[in-house]
Amino acid sequence: MATTGKTSVTVWVREGTRKSLTEALDKQKTRKIVLSSSDRWQTLGLPRNEAVQVRARWKAEVQRMRQAGELLDVVDALAVFGITQELEARGWATRRFKQAPAEARLPGRWPGSRDGGYKESIHLQLPSKTAARVLNACWATSAPYIARLRDWRDRNPGIVVPRGQLDADELTGPLAEYERLAARVTTVGEIYRAGLRRGIRKAESLELLYAK
């Protein structure tokens, strides 16, 4: 996976997420318009060279606010901010991980994945460096349990695993072992969904903060 440029990803999410996302983005877009109306960003009547400089400064300021989580008016900025927050919460933002092997990118779900059953999808264009860190971190922390889940499959070929998450404390035998191992697998989709939730909450909190 390249570490420069953009990486396209599709995130499957819970029903209602798209609505919450759209509402949060719309309010942030309105806030951007209000911010841009400040006298410092007006170019009417300015000489052309000065007007170009003002527009460049405004563009840079928008980029700065997006990266700082002060303005989340586009889905990719909202997602990157939230994903970064999720990585930091897990202690993965600065930790070094080896590059995930080719098997991490094979089609299909990882053993232990809980990514099924989502009805909505959101398309993102993420910085490739961010996408690579998420994949590398998920694989590095999940690979030992994925290997053990494959062994579990070999030892229990006739057992059907429920799609939903079960309480391992209420289970016995092979299914209890499966649940304990599956709980240690973190998929890329899990991180992206958590990032979107964090980004939406941040956008909503910004609206409340600046509405006062």
mmCIF file of C-alpha atoms in Angstrom:
data_model
loop_
_atom_site.group_PDB
_atom_site.id
_atom_site.type_symbol
_atom_site.label_atom_id
_atom_site.label_comp_id
_atom_site.label_asym_id
_atom_site.label_seq_id
_atom_site.Cartn_x
_atom_site.Cartn_y
_atom_site.Cartn_z
ATOM 1 C CA MET A 1 0.000 0.000 0.000
ATOM 2 C CA ALA A 2 1.348 3.406 -0.896
ATOM 3 C CA THR A 3 2.069 5.837 1.916
ATOM 4 C CA THR A 4 1.460 8.961 -0.134
ATOM 5 C CA GLY A 5 -1.598 10.226 -1.935
ATOM 6 C CA LYS A 6 -5.109 9.020 -1.220
ATOM 7 C CA THR A 7 -6.665 5.638 -0.555
ATOM 8 C CA SER A 8 -10.333 4.965 -1.329
ATOM 9 C CA VAL A 9 -12.209 3.031 1.338
ATOM 10 C CA THR A 10 -15.830 2.059 1.830
ATOM 11 C CA VAL A 11 -16.985 1.875 5.434
ATOM 12 C CA TRP A 12 -20.075 -0.138 6.309
ATOM 13 C CA VAL A 13 -21.942 1.497 9.182
ATOM 14 C CA ARG A 14 -25.053 1.199 11.314
ATOM 15 C CA GLU A 15 -28.339 2.421 9.910
ATOM 16 C CA GLY A 16 -28.821 6.122 10.616
ATOM 17 C CA THR A 17 -25.127 6.978 10.478
ATOM 18 C CA ARG A 18 -25.408 8.644 7.064
ATOM 19 C CA LYS A 19 -28.225 10.872 8.335
ATOM 20 C CA SER A 20 -26.234 11.940 11.388
ATOM 21 C CA LEU A 21 -23.188 12.551 9.225
ATOM 22 C CA THR A 22 -25.069 14.655 6.686
ATOM 23 C CA GLU A 23 -26.652 16.801 9.392
ATOM 24 C CA ALA A 24 -23.311 17.395 11.093
ATOM 25 C CA LEU A 25 -21.582 18.297 7.819
ATOM 26 C CA ASP A 26 -24.366 20.671 6.755
ATOM 27 C CA LYS A 27 -24.099 22.634 9.993
ATOM 28 C CA GLN A 28 -20.332 22.825 9.650
ATOM 29 C CA LYS A 29 -20.652 24.080 6.063
ATOM 30 C CA THR A 30 -22.938 26.848 7.291
ATOM 31 C CA ARG A 31 -20.384 27.713 9.939
ATOM 32 C CA LYS A 32 -17.667 27.924 7.275
ATOM 33 C CA ILE A 33 -19.751 30.481 5.380
ATOM 34 C CA VAL A 34 -20.132 32.539 8.555
ATOM 35 C CA LEU A 35 -16.384 32.396 9.189
ATOM 36 C CA SER A 36 -15.587 33.414 5.630
ATOM 37 C CA SER A 37 -17.720 36.563 6.010
ATOM 38 C CA SER A 38 -15.233 38.040 8.467
ATOM 39 C CA ASP A 39 -13.689 41.329 7.323
ATOM 40 C CA ARG A 40 -10.209 39.791 7.254
ATOM 41 C CA TRP A 41 -11.242 37.471 4.399
ATOM 42 C CA GLN A 42 -12.981 40.039 2.174
ATOM 43 C CA THR A 43 -11.388 40.843 -1.176
ATOM 44 C CA LEU A 44 -13.878 43.296 -2.655
ATOM 45 C CA GLY A 45 -12.062 46.436 -3.765
ATOM 46 C CA LEU A 46 -8.582 45.035 -3.145
ATOM 47 C CA PRO A 47 -5.862 45.101 -5.810
ATOM 48 C CA ARG A 48 -5.571 41.746 -7.561
ATOM 49 C CA ASN A 49 -2.279 40.792 -5.917
ATOM 50 C CA GLU A 50 -3.634 41.481 -2.436
ATOM 51 C CA ALA A 51 -6.870 39.626 -3.189
ATOM 52 C CA VAL A 52 -4.935 36.533 -4.270
ATOM 53 C CA GLN A 53 -2.974 36.602 -1.019
ATOM 54 C CA VAL A 54 -6.139 36.918 1.076
ATOM 55 C CA ARG A 55 -7.742 33.963 -0.703
ATOM 56 C CA ALA A 56 -4.576 31.902 -0.189
ATOM 57 C CA ARG A 57 -4.532 32.738 3.525
ATOM 58 C CA TRP A 58 -8.215 31.766 3.840
ATOM 59 C CA LYS A 59 -7.545 28.439 2.099
ATOM 60 C CA ALA A 60 -4.639 27.774 4.459
ATOM 61 C CA GLU A 61 -6.765 28.715 7.470
ATOM 62 C CA VAL A 62 -9.524 26.312 6.414
ATOM 63 C CA GLN A 63 -6.962 23.532 6.075
ATOM 64 C CA ARG A 64 -5.520 24.330 9.488
ATOM 65 C CA MET A 65 -8.953 24.323 11.146
ATOM 66 C CA ARG A 66 -9.847 20.993 9.538
ATOM 67 C CA GLN A 67 -6.636 19.353 10.706
ATOM 68 C CA ALA A 68 -7.105 20.762 14.207
ATOM 69 C CA GLY A 69 -10.711 19.597 14.385
ATOM 70 C CA GLU A 70 -12.014 23.157 14.564
ATOM 71 C CA LEU A 71 -13.962 22.886 11.294
ATOM 72 C CA LEU A 72 -15.267 19.527 10.033
ATOM 73 C CA ASP A 73 -17.257 20.550 6.971
ATOM 74 C CA VAL A 74 -16.167 17.754 4.622
ATOM 75 C CA VAL A 75 -16.511 14.039 5.241
ATOM 76 C CA ASP A 76 -12.851 13.157 4.739
ATOM 77 C CA ALA A 77 -11.656 15.791 7.228
ATOM 78 C CA LEU A 78 -14.248 14.616 9.752
ATOM 79 C CA ALA A 79 -13.237 10.982 9.262
ATOM 80 C CA VAL A 80 -9.481 11.602 9.474
ATOM 81 C CA PHE A 81 -9.897 13.643 12.649
ATOM 82 C CA GLY A 82 -12.023 10.925 14.249
ATOM 83 C CA ILE A 83 -9.784 8.064 13.100
ATOM 84 C CA THR A 84 -6.737 9.854 14.492
ATOM 85 C CA GLN A 85 -8.545 10.301 17.805
ATOM 86 C CA GLU A 86 -9.407 6.588 17.857
ATOM 87 C CA LEU A 87 -5.800 5.609 17.137
ATOM 88 C CA GLU A 88 -4.593 7.908 19.915
ATOM 89 C CA ALA A 89 -7.110 6.441 22.362
ATOM 90 C CA ARG A 90 -5.755 2.961 21.615
ATOM 91 C CA GLY A 91 -2.136 4.064 21.861
ATOM 92 C CA TRP A 92 -1.601 3.338 18.169
ATOM 93 C CA ALA A 93 -1.058 6.848 16.822
ATOM 94 C CA THR A 94 2.716 6.915 17.302
ATOM 95 C CA ARG A 95 3.487 3.247 17.944
ATOM 96 C CA ARG A 96 5.551 1.588 15.233
ATOM 97 C CA PHE A 97 4.006 -1.350 13.428
ATOM 98 C CA LYS A 98 5.436 -3.603 10.750
ATOM 99 C CA GLN A 99 3.854 -3.386 7.321
ATOM 100 C CA ALA A 100 0.937 -5.792 7.104
ATOM 101 C CA PRO A 101 1.608 -8.814 4.859
ATOM 102 C CA ALA A 102 -0.265 -9.598 1.661
ATOM 103 C CA GLU A 103 -2.658 -11.933 3.490
ATOM 104 C CA ALA A 104 -4.056 -8.947 5.402
ATOM 105 C CA ARG A 105 -5.323 -7.556 2.091
ATOM 106 C CA LEU A 106 -6.926 -10.722 0.751
ATOM 107 C CA PRO A 107 -10.651 -10.455 -0.149
ATOM 108 C CA GLY A 108 -13.105 -11.506 2.513
ATOM 109 C CA ARG A 109 -13.369 -10.960 6.232
ATOM 110 C CA TRP A 110 -10.694 -11.723 8.753
ATOM 111 C CA PRO A 111 -11.438 -14.649 11.079
ATOM 112 C CA GLY A 112 -13.278 -13.260 14.093
ATOM 113 C CA SER A 113 -14.584 -10.245 12.179
ATOM 114 C CA ARG A 114 -17.850 -8.647 13.364
ATOM 115 C CA ASP A 115 -18.153 -6.501 10.242
ATOM 116 C CA GLY A 116 -21.299 -8.138 8.851
ATOM 117 C CA GLY A 117 -24.902 -6.930 9.006
ATOM 118 C CA TYR A 118 -24.386 -3.221 8.335
ATOM 119 C CA LYS A 119 -26.927 -1.654 5.982
ATOM 120 C CA GLU A 120 -25.298 1.667 5.070
ATOM 121 C CA SER A 121 -21.963 2.528 3.538
ATOM 122 C CA ILE A 122 -19.856 5.686 3.468
ATOM 123 C CA HIS A 123 -17.122 6.284 0.915
ATOM 124 C CA LEU A 124 -13.937 7.997 2.059
ATOM 125 C CA GLN A 125 -10.757 9.262 0.450
ATOM 126 C CA LEU A 126 -8.196 8.933 3.213
ATOM 127 C CA PRO A 127 -4.541 9.920 3.222
ATOM 128 C CA SER A 128 -2.750 6.697 2.283
ATOM 129 C CA LYS A 129 -0.489 7.117 5.295
ATOM 130 C CA THR A 130 -3.532 7.043 7.595
ATOM 131 C CA ALA A 131 -5.068 4.038 5.848
ATOM 132 C CA ALA A 132 -1.747 2.175 6.029
ATOM 133 C CA ARG A 133 -1.366 2.892 9.768
ATOM 134 C CA VAL A 134 -4.868 1.583 10.456
ATOM 135 C CA LEU A 135 -4.256 -1.624 8.499
ATOM 136 C CA ASN A 136 -0.809 -2.196 9.980
ATOM 137 C CA ALA A 137 -2.023 -1.577 13.534
ATOM 138 C CA CYS A 138 -5.084 -3.800 13.180
ATOM 139 C CA TRP A 139 -3.095 -6.641 11.680
ATOM 140 C CA ALA A 140 -0.200 -6.439 14.137
ATOM 141 C CA THR A 141 -2.521 -6.582 17.135
ATOM 142 C CA SER A 142 -4.913 -9.167 15.661
ATOM 143 C CA ALA A 143 -2.664 -11.599 13.762
ATOM 144 C CA PRO A 144 -1.871 -13.929 16.709
ATOM 145 C CA TYR A 145 -5.588 -14.366 17.409
ATOM 146 C CA ILE A 146 -6.439 -14.768 13.724
ATOM 147 C CA ALA A 147 -3.938 -17.641 13.548
ATOM 148 C CA ARG A 148 -5.506 -19.249 16.620
ATOM 149 C CA LEU A 149 -8.983 -18.824 15.126
ATOM 150 C CA ARG A 150 -7.861 -20.652 11.984
ATOM 151 C CA ASP A 151 -6.604 -23.472 14.183
ATOM 152 C CA TRP A 152 -9.962 -23.408 15.979
ATOM 153 C CA ARG A 153 -11.733 -23.843 12.628
ATOM 154 C CA ASP A 154 -9.590 -26.862 11.820
ATOM 155 C CA ARG A 155 -10.407 -28.418 15.198
ATOM 156 C CA ASN A 156 -14.143 -27.602 15.026
ATOM 157 C CA PRO A 157 -15.223 -27.984 11.396
ATOM 158 C CA GLY A 158 -18.877 -28.651 12.172
ATOM 159 C CA ILE A 159 -19.607 -25.784 14.537
ATOM 160 C CA VAL A 160 -21.566 -22.859 13.132
ATOM 161 C CA VAL A 161 -20.423 -19.547 14.601
ATOM 162 C CA PRO A 162 -23.208 -16.983 15.251
ATOM 163 C CA ARG A 163 -22.847 -13.736 13.316
ATOM 164 C CA GLY A 164 -23.476 -11.518 16.316
ATOM 165 C CA GLN A 165 -21.224 -11.101 19.315
ATOM 166 C CA LEU A 166 -21.958 -13.404 22.231
ATOM 167 C CA ASP A 167 -21.055 -13.213 25.904
ATOM 168 C CA ALA A 168 -18.129 -15.584 26.316
ATOM 169 C CA ASP A 169 -18.813 -15.812 30.081
ATOM 170 C CA GLU A 170 -22.172 -17.459 29.358
ATOM 171 C CA LEU A 171 -20.724 -19.969 26.898
ATOM 172 C CA THR A 172 -18.912 -23.220 27.388
ATOM 173 C CA GLY A 173 -16.752 -25.395 25.219
ATOM 174 C CA PRO A 174 -15.473 -24.442 21.750
ATOM 175 C CA LEU A 175 -17.812 -21.455 21.251
ATOM 176 C CA ALA A 176 -16.531 -19.831 24.426
ATOM 177 C CA GLU A 177 -12.989 -20.191 23.144
ATOM 178 C CA TYR A 178 -14.018 -18.747 19.785
ATOM 179 C CA GLU A 179 -15.616 -15.697 21.407
ATOM 180 C CA ARG A 180 -12.577 -15.026 23.563
ATOM 181 C CA LEU A 181 -10.305 -15.108 20.526
ATOM 182 C CA ALA A 182 -12.661 -13.115 18.281
ATOM 183 C CA ALA A 183 -12.882 -10.368 20.897
ATOM 184 C CA ARG A 184 -9.148 -9.764 20.413
ATOM 185 C CA VAL A 185 -9.453 -9.203 16.652
ATOM 186 C CA THR A 186 -9.732 -5.552 15.602
ATOM 187 C CA THR A 187 -10.683 -4.999 11.975
ATOM 188 C CA VAL A 188 -10.019 -1.967 9.815
ATOM 189 C CA GLY A 189 -13.783 -1.427 9.563
ATOM 190 C CA GLU A 190 -14.058 -1.260 13.346
ATOM 191 C CA ILE A 191 -11.523 1.561 13.492
ATOM 192 C CA TYR A 192 -13.169 3.463 10.646
ATOM 193 C CA ARG A 193 -16.627 3.185 12.235
ATOM 194 C CA ALA A 194 -15.259 4.364 15.570
ATOM 195 C CA GLY A 195 -13.514 7.240 13.778
ATOM 196 C CA LEU A 196 -16.717 8.337 12.093
ATOM 197 C CA ARG A 197 -18.574 8.259 15.399
ATOM 198 C CA ARG A 198 -15.880 10.377 17.023
ATOM 199 C CA GLY A 199 -15.849 12.801 14.091
ATOM 200 C CA ILE A 200 -19.631 13.239 14.154
ATOM 201 C CA ARG A 201 -19.619 13.831 17.910
ATOM 202 C CA LYS A 202 -16.855 16.404 17.509
ATOM 203 C CA ALA A 203 -18.753 18.227 14.750
ATOM 204 C CA GLU A 204 -21.869 18.265 16.918
ATOM 205 C CA SER A 205 -19.908 19.596 19.882
ATOM 206 C CA LEU A 206 -18.472 22.387 17.719
ATOM 207 C CA GLU A 207 -21.989 23.403 16.746
ATOM 208 C CA LEU A 208 -23.017 23.600 20.408
ATOM 209 C CA LEU A 209 -19.845 25.476 21.348
ATOM 210 C CA TYR A 210 -20.174 28.194 18.724
ATOM 211 C CA ALA A 211 -23.943 28.437 19.065
ATOM 212 C CA LYS A 212 -23.525 29.962 22.539
#
